[in-house]
PDB file of C-alpha atoms in Angstrom:
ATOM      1  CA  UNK A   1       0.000   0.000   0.000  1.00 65.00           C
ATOM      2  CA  UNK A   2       3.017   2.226   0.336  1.00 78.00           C
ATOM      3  CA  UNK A   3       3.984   1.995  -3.207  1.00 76.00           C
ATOM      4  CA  UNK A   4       0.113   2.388  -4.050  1.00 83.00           C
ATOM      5  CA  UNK A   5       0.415   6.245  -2.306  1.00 88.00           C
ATOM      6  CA  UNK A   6       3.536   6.932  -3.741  1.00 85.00           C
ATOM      7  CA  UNK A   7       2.668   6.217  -7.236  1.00 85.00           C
ATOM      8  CA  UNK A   8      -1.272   7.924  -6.763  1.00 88.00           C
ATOM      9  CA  UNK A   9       1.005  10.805  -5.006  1.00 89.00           C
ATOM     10  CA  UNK A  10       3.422  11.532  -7.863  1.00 89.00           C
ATOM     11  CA  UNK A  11       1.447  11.411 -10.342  1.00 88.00           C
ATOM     12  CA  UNK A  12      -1.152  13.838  -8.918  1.00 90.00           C
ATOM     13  CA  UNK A  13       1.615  16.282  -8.041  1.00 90.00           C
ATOM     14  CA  UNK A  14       3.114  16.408 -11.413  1.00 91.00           C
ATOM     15  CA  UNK A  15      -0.158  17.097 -13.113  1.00 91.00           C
ATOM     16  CA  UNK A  16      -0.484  14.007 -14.334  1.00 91.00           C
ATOM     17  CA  UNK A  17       2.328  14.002 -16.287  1.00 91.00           C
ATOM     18  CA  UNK A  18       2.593  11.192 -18.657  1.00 93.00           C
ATOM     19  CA  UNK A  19       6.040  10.593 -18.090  1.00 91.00           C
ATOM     20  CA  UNK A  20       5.698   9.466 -14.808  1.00 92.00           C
ATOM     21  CA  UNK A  21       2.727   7.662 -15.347  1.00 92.00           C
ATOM     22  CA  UNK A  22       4.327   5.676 -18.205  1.00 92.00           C
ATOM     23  CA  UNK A  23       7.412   4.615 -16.497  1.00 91.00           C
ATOM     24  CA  UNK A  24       5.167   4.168 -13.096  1.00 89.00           C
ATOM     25  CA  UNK A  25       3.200   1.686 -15.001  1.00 90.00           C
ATOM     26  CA  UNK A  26       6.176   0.208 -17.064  1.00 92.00           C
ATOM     27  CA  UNK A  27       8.271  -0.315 -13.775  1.00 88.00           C
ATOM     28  CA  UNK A  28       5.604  -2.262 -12.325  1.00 87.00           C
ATOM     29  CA  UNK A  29       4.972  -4.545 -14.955  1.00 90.00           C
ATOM     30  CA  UNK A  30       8.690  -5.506 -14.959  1.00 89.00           C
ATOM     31  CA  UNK A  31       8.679  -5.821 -11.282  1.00 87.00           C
ATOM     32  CA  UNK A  32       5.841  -7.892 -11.618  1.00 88.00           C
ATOM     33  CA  UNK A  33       6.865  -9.924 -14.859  1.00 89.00           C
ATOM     34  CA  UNK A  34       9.936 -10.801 -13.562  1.00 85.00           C
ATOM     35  CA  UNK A  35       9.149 -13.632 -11.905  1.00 83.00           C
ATOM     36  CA  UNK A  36       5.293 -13.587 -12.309  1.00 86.00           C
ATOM     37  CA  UNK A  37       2.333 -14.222 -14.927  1.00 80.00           C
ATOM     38  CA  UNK A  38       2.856 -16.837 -18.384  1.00 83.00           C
ATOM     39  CA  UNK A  39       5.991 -15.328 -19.675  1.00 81.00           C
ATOM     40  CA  UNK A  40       8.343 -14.755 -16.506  1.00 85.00           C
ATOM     41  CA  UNK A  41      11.147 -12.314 -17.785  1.00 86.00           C
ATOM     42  CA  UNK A  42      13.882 -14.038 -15.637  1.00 79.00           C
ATOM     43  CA  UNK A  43      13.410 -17.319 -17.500  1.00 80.00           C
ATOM     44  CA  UNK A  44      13.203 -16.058 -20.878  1.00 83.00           C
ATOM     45  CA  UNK A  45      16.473 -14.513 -20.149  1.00 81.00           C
ATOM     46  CA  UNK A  46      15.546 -11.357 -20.410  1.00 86.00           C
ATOM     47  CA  UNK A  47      15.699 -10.788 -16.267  1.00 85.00           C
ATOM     48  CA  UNK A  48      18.915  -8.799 -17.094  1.00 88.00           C
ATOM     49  CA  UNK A  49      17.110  -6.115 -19.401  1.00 90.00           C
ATOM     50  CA  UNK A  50      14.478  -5.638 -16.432  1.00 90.00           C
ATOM     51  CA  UNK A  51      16.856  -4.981 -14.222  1.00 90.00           C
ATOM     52  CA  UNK A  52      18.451  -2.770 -15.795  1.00 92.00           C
ATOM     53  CA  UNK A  53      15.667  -0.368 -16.872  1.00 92.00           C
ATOM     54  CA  UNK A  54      14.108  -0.828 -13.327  1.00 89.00           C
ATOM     55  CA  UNK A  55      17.252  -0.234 -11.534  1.00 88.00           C
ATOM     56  CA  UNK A  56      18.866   2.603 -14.073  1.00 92.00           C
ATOM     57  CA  UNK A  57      17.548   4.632 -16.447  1.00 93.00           C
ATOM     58  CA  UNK A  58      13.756   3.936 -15.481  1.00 92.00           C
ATOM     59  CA  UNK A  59      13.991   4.981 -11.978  1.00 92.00           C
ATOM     60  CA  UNK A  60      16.109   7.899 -12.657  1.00 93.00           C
ATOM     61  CA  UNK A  61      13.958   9.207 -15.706  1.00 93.00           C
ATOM     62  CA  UNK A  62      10.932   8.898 -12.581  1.00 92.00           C
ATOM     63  CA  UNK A  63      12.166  10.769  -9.945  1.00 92.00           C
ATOM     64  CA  UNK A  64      13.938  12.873 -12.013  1.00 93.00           C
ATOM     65  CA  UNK A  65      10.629  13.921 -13.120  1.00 92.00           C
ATOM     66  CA  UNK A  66       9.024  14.696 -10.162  1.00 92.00           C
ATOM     67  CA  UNK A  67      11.804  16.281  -9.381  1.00 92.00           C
ATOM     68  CA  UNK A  68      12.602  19.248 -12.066  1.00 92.00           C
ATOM     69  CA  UNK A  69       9.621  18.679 -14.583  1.00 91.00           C
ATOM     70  CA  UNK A  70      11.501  16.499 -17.331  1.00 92.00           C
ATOM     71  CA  UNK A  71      14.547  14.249 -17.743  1.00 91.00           C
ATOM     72  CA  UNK A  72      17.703  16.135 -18.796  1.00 93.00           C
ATOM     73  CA  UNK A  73      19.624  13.269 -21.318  1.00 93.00           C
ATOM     74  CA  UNK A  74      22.906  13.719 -19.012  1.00 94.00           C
ATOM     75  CA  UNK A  75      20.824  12.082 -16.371  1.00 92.00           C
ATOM     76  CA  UNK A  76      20.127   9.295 -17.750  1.00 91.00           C
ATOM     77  CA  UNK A  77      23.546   8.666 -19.566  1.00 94.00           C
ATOM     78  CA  UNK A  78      24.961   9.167 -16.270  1.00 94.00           C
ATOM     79  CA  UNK A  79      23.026   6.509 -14.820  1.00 94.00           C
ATOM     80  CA  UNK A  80      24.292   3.970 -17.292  1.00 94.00           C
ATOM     81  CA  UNK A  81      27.730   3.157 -16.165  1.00 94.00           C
ATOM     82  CA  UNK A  82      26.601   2.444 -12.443  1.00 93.00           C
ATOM     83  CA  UNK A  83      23.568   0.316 -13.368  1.00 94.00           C
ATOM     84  CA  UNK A  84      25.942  -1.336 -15.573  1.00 94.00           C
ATOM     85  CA  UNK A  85      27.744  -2.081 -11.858  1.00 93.00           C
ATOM     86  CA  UNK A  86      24.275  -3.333 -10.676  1.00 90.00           C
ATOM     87  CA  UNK A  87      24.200  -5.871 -13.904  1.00 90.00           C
ATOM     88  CA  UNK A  88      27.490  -7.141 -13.395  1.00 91.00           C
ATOM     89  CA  UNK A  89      26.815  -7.794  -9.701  1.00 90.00           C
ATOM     90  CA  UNK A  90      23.694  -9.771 -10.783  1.00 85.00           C
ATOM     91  CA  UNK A  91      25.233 -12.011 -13.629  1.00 84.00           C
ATOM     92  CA  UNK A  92      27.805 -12.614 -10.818  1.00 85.00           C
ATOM     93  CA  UNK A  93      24.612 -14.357  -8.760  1.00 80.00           C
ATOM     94  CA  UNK A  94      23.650 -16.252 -12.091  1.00 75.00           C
ATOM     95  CA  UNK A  95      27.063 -17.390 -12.730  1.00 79.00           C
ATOM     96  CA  UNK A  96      26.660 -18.997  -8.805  1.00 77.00           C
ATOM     97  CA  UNK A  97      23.109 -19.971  -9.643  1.00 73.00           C
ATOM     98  CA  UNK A  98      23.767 -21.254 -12.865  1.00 74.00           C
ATOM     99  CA  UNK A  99      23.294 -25.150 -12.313  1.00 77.00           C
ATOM    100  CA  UNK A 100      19.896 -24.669 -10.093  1.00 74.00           C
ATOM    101  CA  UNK A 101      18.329 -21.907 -12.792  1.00 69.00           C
ATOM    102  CA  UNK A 102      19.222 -25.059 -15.407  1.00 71.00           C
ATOM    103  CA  UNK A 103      16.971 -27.397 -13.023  1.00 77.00           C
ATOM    104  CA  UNK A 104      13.616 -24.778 -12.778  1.00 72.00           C
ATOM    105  CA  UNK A 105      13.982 -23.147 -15.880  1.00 71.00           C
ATOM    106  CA  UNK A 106      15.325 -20.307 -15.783  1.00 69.00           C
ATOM    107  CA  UNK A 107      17.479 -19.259 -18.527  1.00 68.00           C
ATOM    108  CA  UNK A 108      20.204 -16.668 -17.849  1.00 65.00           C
ATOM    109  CA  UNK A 109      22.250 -14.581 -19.932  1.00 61.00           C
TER     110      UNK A 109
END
């Protein structure tokens, strides 16, 4: 329910902006997909690309907007390199998880 106020919350004080809704909804759905519903991201090996929008560029570009109004492109090229750190970490976990991801399912990149 706290994430249910935030989201209602920011996108009432930006005017409904559609920015913020977009990447509200979009960042849910990958939170969501990545384990969840028919097509789970993380075992169609595409986990990584999730990850990285939810943890980088997407949650930058969202608070960003609330922020200032819009999404300078420095921002989010800034963000990049250090999600980039966040991806490596993970593939390090799937390199250790490799032979029980095999067993369930899960492909990994």
């Amino acid at each position: 329910t706290c994430w249910l106020s935030f989201f209602f919350w920011s996108v009432i004080a930006t005017g409904f902006s559609p920015v913020v809704l977009g990447l509200a909804v979009l960042g849910t759905f990958l939170a969501i997909g990545y384990t969840a519903g028919p097509a789970p991201l993380k075992y169609l090996g595409l986990g990584d690309l999730a990850v990285f929008v939810c943890f980088g560029p997407g949650v930058v570009a969202y608070s960003t907007t609330i922020l200032v109004g819009y999404v300078p492109l420095e921002v989010i090229v800034f963000t990049v390199p250090t999600t980039l750190y966040v991806i490596a970490i993970l593939q390090a976990n799937n390199y250790r998880d490799m032979e029980a991801d095999q067993h369930s399912g899960a492909r990994t990149l």
